[in-house]
PDB file of C-alpha atoms in Angstrom:
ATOM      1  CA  UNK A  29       9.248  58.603  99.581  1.00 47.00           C
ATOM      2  CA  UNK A  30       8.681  54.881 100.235  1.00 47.00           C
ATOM      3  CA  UNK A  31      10.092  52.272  98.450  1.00 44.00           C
ATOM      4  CA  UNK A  32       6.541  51.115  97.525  1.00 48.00           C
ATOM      5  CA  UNK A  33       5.199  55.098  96.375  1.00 45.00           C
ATOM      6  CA  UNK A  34       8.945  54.735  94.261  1.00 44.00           C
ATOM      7  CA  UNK A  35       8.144  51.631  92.132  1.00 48.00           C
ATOM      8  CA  UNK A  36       4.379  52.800  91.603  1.00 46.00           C
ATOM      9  CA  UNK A  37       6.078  56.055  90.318  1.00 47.00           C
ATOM     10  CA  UNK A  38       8.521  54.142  87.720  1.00 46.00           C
ATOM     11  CA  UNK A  39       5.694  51.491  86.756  1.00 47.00           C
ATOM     12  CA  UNK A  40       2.682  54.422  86.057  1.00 44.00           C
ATOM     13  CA  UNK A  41       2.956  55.417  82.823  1.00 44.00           C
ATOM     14  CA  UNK A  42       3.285  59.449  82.235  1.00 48.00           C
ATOM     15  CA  UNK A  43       0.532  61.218  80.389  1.00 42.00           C
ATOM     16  CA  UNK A  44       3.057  63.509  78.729  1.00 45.00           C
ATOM     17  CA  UNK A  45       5.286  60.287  77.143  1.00 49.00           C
ATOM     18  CA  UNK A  46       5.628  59.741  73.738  1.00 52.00           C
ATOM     19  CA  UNK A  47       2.931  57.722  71.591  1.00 56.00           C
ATOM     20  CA  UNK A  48       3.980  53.661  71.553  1.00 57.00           C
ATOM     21  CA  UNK A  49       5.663  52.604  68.617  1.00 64.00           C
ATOM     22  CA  UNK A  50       3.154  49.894  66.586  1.00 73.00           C
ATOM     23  CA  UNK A  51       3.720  46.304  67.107  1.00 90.00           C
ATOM     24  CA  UNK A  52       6.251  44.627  66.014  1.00 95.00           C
ATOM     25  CA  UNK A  53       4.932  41.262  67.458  1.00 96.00           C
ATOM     26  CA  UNK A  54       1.518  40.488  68.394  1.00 97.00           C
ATOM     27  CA  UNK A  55       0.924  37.152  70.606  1.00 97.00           C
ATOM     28  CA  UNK A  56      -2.546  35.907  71.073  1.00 97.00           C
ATOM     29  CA  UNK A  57      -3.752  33.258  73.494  1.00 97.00           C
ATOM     30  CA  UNK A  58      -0.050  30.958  72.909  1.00 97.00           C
ATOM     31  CA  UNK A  59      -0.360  28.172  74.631  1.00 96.00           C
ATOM     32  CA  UNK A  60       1.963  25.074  74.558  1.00 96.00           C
ATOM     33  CA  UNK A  61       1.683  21.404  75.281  1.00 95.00           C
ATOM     34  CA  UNK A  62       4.172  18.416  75.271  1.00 92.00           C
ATOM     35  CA  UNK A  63       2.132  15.794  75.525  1.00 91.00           C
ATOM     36  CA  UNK A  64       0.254  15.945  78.966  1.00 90.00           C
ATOM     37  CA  UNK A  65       2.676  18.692  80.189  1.00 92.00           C
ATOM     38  CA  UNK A  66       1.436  22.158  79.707  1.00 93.00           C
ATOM     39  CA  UNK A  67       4.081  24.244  79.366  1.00 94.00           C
ATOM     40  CA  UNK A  68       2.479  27.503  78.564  1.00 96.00           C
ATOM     41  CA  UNK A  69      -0.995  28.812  78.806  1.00 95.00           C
ATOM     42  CA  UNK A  70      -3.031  31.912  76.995  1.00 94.00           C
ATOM     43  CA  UNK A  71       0.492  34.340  76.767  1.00 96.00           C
ATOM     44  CA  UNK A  72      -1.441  37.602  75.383  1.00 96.00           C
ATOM     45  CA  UNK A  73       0.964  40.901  74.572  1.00 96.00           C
ATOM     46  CA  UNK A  74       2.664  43.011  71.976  1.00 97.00           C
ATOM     47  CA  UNK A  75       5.801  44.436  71.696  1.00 97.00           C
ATOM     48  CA  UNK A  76       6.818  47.150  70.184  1.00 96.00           C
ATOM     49  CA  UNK A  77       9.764  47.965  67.075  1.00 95.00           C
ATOM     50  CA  UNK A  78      12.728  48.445  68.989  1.00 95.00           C
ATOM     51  CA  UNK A  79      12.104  47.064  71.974  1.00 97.00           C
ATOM     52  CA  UNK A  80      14.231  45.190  74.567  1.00 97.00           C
ATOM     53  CA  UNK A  81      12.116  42.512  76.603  1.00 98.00           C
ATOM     54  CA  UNK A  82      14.163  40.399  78.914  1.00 98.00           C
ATOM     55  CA  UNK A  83      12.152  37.369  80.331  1.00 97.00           C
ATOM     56  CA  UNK A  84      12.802  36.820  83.873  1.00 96.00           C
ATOM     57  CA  UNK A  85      11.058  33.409  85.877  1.00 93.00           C
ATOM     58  CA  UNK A  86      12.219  30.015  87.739  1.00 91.00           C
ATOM     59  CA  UNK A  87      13.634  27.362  86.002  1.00 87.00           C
ATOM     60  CA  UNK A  88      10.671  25.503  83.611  1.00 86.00           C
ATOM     61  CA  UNK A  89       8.483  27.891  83.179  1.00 91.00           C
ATOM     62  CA  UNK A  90       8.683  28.332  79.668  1.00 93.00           C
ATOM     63  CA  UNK A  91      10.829  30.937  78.768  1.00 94.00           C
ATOM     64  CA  UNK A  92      12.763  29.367  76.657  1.00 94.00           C
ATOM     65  CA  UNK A  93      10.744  27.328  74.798  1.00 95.00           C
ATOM     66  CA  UNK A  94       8.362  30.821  74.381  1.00 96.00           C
ATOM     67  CA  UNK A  95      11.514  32.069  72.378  1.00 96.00           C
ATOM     68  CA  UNK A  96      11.627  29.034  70.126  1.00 95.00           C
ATOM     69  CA  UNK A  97       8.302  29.572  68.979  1.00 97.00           C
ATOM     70  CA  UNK A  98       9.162  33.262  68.469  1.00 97.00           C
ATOM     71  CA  UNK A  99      11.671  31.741  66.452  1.00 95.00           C
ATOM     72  CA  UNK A 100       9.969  29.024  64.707  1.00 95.00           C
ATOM     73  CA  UNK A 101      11.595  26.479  65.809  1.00 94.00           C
ATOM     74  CA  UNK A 102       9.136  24.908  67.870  1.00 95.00           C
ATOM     75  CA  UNK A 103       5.086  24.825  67.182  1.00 94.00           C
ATOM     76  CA  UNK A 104       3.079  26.203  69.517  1.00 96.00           C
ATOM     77  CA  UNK A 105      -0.332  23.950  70.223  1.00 96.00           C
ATOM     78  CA  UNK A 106      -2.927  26.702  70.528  1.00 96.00           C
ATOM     79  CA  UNK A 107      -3.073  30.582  69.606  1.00 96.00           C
ATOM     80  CA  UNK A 108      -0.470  32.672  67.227  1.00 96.00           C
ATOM     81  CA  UNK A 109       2.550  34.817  67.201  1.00 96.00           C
ATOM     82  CA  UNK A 110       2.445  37.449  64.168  1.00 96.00           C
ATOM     83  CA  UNK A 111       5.209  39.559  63.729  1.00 95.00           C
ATOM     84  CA  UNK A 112       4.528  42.583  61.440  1.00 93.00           C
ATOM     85  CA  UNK A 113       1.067  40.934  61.122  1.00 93.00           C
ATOM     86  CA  UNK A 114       2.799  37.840  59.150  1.00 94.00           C
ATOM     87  CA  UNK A 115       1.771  34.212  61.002  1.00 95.00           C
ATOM     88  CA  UNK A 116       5.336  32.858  62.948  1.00 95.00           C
ATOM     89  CA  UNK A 117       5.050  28.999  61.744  1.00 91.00           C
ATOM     90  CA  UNK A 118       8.707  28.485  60.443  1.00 94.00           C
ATOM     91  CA  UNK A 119      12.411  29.833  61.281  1.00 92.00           C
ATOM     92  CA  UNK A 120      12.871  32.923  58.776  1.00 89.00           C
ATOM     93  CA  UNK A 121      16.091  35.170  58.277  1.00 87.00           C
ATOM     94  CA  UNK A 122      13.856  38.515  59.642  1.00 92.00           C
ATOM     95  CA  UNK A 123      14.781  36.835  63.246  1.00 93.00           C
ATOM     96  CA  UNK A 124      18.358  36.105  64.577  1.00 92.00           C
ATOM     97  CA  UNK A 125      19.012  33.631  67.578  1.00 92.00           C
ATOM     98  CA  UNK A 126      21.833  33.909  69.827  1.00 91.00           C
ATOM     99  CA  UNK A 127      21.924  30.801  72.032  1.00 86.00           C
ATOM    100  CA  UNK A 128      23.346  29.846  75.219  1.00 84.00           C
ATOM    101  CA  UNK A 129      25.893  28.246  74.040  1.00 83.00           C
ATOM    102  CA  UNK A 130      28.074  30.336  70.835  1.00 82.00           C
ATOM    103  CA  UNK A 131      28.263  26.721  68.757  1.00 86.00           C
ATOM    104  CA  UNK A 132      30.935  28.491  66.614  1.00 93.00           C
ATOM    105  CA  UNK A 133      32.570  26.359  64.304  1.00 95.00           C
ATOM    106  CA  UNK A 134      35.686  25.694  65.406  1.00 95.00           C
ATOM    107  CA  UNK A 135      37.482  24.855  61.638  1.00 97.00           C
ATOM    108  CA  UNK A 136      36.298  28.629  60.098  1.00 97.00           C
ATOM    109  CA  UNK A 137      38.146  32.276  61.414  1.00 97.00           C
ATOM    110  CA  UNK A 138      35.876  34.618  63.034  1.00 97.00           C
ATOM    111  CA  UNK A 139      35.200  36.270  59.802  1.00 97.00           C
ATOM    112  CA  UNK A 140      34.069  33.210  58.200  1.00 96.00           C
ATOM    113  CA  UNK A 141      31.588  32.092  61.714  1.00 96.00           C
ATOM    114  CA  UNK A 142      30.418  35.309  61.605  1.00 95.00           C
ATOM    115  CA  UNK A 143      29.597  35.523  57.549  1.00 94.00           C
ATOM    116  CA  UNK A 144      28.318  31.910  58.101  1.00 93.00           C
ATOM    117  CA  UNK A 145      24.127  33.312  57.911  1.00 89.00           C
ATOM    118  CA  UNK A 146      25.486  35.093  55.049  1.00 91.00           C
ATOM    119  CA  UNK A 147      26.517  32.184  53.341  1.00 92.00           C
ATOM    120  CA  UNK A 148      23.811  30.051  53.983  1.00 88.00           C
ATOM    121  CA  UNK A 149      21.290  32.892  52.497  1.00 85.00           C
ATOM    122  CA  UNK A 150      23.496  32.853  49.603  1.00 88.00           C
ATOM    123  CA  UNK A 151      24.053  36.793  50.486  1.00 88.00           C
ATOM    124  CA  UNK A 152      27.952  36.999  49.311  1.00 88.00           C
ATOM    125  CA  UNK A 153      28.853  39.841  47.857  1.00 91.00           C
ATOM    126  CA  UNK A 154      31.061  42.478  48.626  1.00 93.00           C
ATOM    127  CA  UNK A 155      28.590  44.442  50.381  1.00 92.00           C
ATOM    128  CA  UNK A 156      27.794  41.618  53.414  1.00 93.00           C
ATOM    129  CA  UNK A 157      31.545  40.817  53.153  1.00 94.00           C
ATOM    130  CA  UNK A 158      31.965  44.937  54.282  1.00 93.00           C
ATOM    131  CA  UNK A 159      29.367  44.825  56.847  1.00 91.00           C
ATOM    132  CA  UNK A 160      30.415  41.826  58.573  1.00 94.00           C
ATOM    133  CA  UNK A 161      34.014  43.123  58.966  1.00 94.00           C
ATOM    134  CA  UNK A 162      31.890  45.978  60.403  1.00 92.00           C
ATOM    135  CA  UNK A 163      29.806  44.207  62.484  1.00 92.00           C
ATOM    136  CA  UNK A 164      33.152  42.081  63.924  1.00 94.00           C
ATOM    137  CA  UNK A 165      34.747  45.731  64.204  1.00 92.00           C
ATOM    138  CA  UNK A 166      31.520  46.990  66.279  1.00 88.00           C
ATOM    139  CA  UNK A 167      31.286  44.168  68.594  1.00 90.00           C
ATOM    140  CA  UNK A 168      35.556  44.582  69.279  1.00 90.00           C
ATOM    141  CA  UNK A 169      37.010  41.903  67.340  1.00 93.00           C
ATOM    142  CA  UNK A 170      38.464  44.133  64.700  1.00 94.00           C
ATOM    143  CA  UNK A 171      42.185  42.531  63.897  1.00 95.00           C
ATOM    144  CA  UNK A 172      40.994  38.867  65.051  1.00 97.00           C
ATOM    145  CA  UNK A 173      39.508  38.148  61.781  1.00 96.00           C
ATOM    146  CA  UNK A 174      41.507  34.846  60.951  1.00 97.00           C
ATOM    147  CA  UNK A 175      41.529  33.525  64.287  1.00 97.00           C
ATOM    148  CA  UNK A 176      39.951  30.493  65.178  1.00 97.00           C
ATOM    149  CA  UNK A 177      37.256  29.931  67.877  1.00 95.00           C
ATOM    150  CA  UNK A 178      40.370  27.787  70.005  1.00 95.00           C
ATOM    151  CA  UNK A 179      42.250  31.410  70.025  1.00 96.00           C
ATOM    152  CA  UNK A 180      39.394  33.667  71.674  1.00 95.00           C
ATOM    153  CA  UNK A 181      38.071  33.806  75.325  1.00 92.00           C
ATOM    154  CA  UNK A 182      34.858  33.330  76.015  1.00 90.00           C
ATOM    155  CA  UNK A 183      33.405  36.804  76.025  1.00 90.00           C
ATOM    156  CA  UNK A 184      34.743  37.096  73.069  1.00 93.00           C
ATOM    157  CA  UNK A 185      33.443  33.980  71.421  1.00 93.00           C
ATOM    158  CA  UNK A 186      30.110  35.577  72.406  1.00 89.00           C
ATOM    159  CA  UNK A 187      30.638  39.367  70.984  1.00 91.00           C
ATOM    160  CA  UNK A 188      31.634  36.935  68.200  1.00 93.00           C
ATOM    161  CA  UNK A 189      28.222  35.273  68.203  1.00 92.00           C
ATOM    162  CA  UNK A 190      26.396  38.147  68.597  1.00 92.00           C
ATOM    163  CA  UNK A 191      27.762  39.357  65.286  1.00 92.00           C
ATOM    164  CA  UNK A 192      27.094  36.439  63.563  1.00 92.00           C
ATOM    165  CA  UNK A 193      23.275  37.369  64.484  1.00 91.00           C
ATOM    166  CA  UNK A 194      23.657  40.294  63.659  1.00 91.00           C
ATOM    167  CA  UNK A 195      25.316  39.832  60.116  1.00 91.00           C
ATOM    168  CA  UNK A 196      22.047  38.501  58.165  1.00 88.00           C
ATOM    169  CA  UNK A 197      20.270  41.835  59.530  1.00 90.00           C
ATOM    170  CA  UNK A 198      17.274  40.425  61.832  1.00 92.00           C
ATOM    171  CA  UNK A 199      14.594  42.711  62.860  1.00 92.00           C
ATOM    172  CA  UNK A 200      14.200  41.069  65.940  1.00 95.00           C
ATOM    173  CA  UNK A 201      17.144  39.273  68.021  1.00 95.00           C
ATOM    174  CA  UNK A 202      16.642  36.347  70.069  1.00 96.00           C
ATOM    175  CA  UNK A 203      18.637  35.399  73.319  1.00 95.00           C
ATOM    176  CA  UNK A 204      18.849  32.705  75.119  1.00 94.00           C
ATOM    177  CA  UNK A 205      20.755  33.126  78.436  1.00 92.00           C
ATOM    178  CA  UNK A 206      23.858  34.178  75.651  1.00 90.00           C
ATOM    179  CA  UNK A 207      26.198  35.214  78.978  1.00 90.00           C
ATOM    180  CA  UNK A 208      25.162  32.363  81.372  1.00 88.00           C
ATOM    181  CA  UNK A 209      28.322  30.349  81.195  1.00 84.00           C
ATOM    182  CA  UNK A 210      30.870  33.819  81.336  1.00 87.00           C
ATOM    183  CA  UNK A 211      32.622  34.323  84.441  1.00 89.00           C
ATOM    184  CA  UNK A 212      31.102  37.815  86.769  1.00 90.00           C
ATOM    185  CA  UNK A 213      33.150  40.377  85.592  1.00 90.00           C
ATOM    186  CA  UNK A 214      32.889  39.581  82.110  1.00 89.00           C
ATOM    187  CA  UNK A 215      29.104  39.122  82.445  1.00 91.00           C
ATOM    188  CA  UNK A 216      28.758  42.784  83.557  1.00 92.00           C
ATOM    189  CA  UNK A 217      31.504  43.974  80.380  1.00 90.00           C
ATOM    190  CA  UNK A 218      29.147  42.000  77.927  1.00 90.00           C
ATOM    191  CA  UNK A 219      26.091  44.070  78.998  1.00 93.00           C
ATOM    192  CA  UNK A 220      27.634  47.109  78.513  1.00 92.00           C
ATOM    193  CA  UNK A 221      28.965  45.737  74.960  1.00 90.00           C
ATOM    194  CA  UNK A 222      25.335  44.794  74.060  1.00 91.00           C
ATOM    195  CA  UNK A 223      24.167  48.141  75.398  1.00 92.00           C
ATOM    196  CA  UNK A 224      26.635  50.038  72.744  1.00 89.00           C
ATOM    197  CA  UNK A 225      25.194  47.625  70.039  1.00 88.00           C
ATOM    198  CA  UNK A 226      21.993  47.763  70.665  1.00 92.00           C
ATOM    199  CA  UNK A 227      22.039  51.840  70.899  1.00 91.00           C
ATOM    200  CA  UNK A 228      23.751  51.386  67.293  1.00 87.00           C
ATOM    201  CA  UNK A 229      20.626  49.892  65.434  1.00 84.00           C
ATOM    202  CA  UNK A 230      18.185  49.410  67.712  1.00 90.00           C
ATOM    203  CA  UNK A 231      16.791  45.628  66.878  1.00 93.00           C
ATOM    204  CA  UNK A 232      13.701  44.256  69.081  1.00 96.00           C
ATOM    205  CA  UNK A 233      15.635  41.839  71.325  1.00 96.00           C
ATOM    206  CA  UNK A 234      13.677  39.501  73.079  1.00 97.00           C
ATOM    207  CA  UNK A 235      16.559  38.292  75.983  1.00 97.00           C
ATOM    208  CA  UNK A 236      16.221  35.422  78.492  1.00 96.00           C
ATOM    209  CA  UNK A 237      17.542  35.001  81.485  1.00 95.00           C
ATOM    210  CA  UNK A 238      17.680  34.124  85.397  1.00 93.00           C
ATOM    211  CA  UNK A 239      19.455  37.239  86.468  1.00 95.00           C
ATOM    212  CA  UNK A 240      17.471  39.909  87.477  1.00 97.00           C
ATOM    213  CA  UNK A 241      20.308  42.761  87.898  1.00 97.00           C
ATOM    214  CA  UNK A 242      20.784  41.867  84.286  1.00 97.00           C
ATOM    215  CA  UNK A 243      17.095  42.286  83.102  1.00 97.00           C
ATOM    216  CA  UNK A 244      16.786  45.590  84.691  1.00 98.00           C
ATOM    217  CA  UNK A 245      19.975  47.121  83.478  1.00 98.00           C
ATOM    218  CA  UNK A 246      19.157  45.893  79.989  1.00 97.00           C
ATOM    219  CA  UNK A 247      15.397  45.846  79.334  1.00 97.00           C
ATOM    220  CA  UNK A 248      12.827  48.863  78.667  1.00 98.00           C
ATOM    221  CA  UNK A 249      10.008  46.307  79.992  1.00 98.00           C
ATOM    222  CA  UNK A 250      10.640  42.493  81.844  1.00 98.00           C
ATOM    223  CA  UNK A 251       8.329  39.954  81.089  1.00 97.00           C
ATOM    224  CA  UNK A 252       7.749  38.093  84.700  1.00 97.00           C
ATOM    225  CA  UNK A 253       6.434  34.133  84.034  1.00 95.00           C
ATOM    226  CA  UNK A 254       5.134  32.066  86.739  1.00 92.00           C
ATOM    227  CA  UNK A 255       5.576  28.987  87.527  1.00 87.00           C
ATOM    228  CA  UNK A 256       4.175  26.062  85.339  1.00 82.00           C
ATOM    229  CA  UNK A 257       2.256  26.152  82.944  1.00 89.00           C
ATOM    230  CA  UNK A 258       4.054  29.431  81.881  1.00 91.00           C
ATOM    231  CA  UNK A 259       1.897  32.759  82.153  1.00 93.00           C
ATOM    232  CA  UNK A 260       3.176  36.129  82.513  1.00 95.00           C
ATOM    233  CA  UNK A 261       2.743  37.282  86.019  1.00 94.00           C
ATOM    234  CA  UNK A 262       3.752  41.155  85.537  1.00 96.00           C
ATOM    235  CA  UNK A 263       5.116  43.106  83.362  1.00 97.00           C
ATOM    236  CA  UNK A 264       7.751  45.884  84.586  1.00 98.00           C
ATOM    237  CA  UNK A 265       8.225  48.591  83.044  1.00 98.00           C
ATOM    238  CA  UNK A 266      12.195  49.850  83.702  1.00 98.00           C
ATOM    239  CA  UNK A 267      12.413  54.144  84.074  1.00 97.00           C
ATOM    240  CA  UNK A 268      15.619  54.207  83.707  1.00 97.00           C
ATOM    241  CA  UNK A 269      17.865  56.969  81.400  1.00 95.00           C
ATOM    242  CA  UNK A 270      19.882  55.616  78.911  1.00 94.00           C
ATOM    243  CA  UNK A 271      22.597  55.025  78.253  1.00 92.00           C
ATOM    244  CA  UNK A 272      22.818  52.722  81.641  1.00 94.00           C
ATOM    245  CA  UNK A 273      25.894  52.994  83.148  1.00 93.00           C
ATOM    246  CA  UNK A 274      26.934  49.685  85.561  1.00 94.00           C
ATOM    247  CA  UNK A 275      27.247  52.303  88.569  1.00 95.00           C
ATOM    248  CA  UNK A 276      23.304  52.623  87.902  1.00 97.00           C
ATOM    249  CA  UNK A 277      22.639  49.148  89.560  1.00 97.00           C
ATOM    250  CA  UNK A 278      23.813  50.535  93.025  1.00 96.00           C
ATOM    251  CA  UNK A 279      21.410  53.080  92.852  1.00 97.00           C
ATOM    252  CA  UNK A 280      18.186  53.226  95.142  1.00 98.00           C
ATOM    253  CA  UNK A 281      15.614  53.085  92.245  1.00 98.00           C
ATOM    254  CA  UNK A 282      17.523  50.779  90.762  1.00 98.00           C
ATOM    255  CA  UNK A 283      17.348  48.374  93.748  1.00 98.00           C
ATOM    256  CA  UNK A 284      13.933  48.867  94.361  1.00 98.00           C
ATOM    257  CA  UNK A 285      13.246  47.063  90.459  1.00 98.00           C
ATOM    258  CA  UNK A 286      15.225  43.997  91.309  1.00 97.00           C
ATOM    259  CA  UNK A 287      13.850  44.148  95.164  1.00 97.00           C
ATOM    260  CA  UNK A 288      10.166  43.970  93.196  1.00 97.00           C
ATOM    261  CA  UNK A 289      10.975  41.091  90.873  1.00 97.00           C
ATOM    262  CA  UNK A 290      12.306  38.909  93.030  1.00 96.00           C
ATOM    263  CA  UNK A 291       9.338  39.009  95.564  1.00 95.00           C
ATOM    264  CA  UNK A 292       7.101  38.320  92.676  1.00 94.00           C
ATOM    265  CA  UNK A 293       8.886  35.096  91.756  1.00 94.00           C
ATOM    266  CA  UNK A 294      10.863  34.081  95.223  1.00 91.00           C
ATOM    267  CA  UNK A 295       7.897  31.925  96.203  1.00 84.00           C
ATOM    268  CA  UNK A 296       8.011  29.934  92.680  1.00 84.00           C
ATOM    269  CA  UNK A 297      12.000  29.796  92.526  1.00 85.00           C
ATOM    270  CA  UNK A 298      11.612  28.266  96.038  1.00 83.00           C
ATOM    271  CA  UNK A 299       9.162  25.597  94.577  1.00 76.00           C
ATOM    272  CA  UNK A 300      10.917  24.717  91.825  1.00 71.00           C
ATOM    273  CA  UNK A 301      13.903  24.200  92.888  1.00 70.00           C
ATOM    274  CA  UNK A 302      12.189  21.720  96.063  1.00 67.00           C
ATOM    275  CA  UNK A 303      10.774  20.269  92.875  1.00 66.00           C
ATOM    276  CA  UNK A 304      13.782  19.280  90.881  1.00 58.00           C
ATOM    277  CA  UNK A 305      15.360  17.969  94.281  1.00 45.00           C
ATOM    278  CA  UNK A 306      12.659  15.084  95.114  1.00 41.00           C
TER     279      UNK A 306
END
């Protein structure tokens, strides 16, 4: 079998799968301007409950600023995100955003950054007090409670920002590049650990980032923008078991997905990258 029959196996759907969960989130037409800069133009899709969608494109082409909107934190100039057929305009607790950076507070113990949302929503009872020591437990920081954010390394100031996301209950989870500053190995540990959480609940995540391997081993589908003004190029669908083990990525079919997304954007990476180095 050639490596081309192989991904137009894994990306044909199969008559005999399961019906598609409904929509969680429904974008029409999204476009987005800053000033004279288009940024992104007509995005059109839906994703389902339960989902994982990583976004995978070069540098500027909106990925990030796509998620923002998804999170309300930015306005988009033309068209509509609806999520459960409600109209995104403004940030809301039914979406949690874990950024690049953790921004933990560094004079509150990991209990108290991770009960932080908590807190805010004025949620304090004994109940969220039991599920965040939960949540901390589930993402391995059981017994670090009163530590600071000085005391932990950085994949664990991450697990620990993850479960601060995670605390106020979010139907969908937002990522933004969360293990982009971790060093290799603990990059490939921290997929694994959001693997195991996500398995536990099974929250949309919509995940950003600029490493393929780690789209593929994470995502059921990967959103593929183009260049500027952001539009999604392809969408690839991932036929892969789970649970994902990190052997998986040396496999052949596995290969062949990262091998495919990286000839659909090499030409743009190329670009922009000559572009940002005029």
């Amino acid at each position: 079998m050639t490596k081309n029959t192989l991904m137009e196996n894994a990306m044909t759907p199969n008559a005999t799968t399961m019906p598609t969960p409904p929509s969680k989130m429904v974008v029409s037409n999204l476009s987005k301007r800053f000033g004279k800069l288009e940024v992104l133009s007509e995005i059109n899709t839906e994703i389902a409950d339960g989902e994982f969608i990583s976004f995978i494109g070069p540098s500027g082409c909106g990925k990030t600023t796509f998620l923002r909107i998804v999170a309300g934190l930015d306005q988009a100039s033309s068209g509509e995100i609806r999520l459960d057929n409600r109209i995104v305009r403004t940030p809301g607790a039914d979406r949690g955003f874990v950024f690049q950076s953790d921004n933990l507070l560094p004079w509150r113990t990991v209990f108290e950054n991770a009960f932080l949302g908590l807190e805010i929503a004025g949620r304090v009872g004994e109940a969220e007090r039991r599920r965040t020591r939960d949540l901390l437990k589930l993402v391995g920081l059981a017994g670090f409670e009163e530590y600071y954010p000085r005391q932990l390394s950085g994949g664990m100031r991450q697990r620990l920002n993850l479960a601060r996301a995670l605390a106020v209950d979010p139907e969908i989870l937002l990522m933004d590049e969360p293990f982009s500053a971790l060093d290799a190995q603990t990059r490939e540990i921290m997929q694994t650990e959001l693997m195991r959480v996500w398995e536990q609940g099974r929250k949309t995540v919509l995940f950003v980032t600029h490493q393929i391997d780690e789209a593929v081993f994470l995502s059921d589908r990967i959103f593929v923008f183009a260049r500027r003004p952001g539009r999604i190029q392809e969408i690839v669908e991932i036929d892969l078991p789970r649970p994902r083990p990190l052997d998986i990525k040396r496999t052949p079919k596995f290969v062949s997905y990262v091998d495919h997304i990286w000839r659909l954007i090499e030409h743009d990476v190329r670009e922009s990258v000559l572009h940002e180095h005029v």
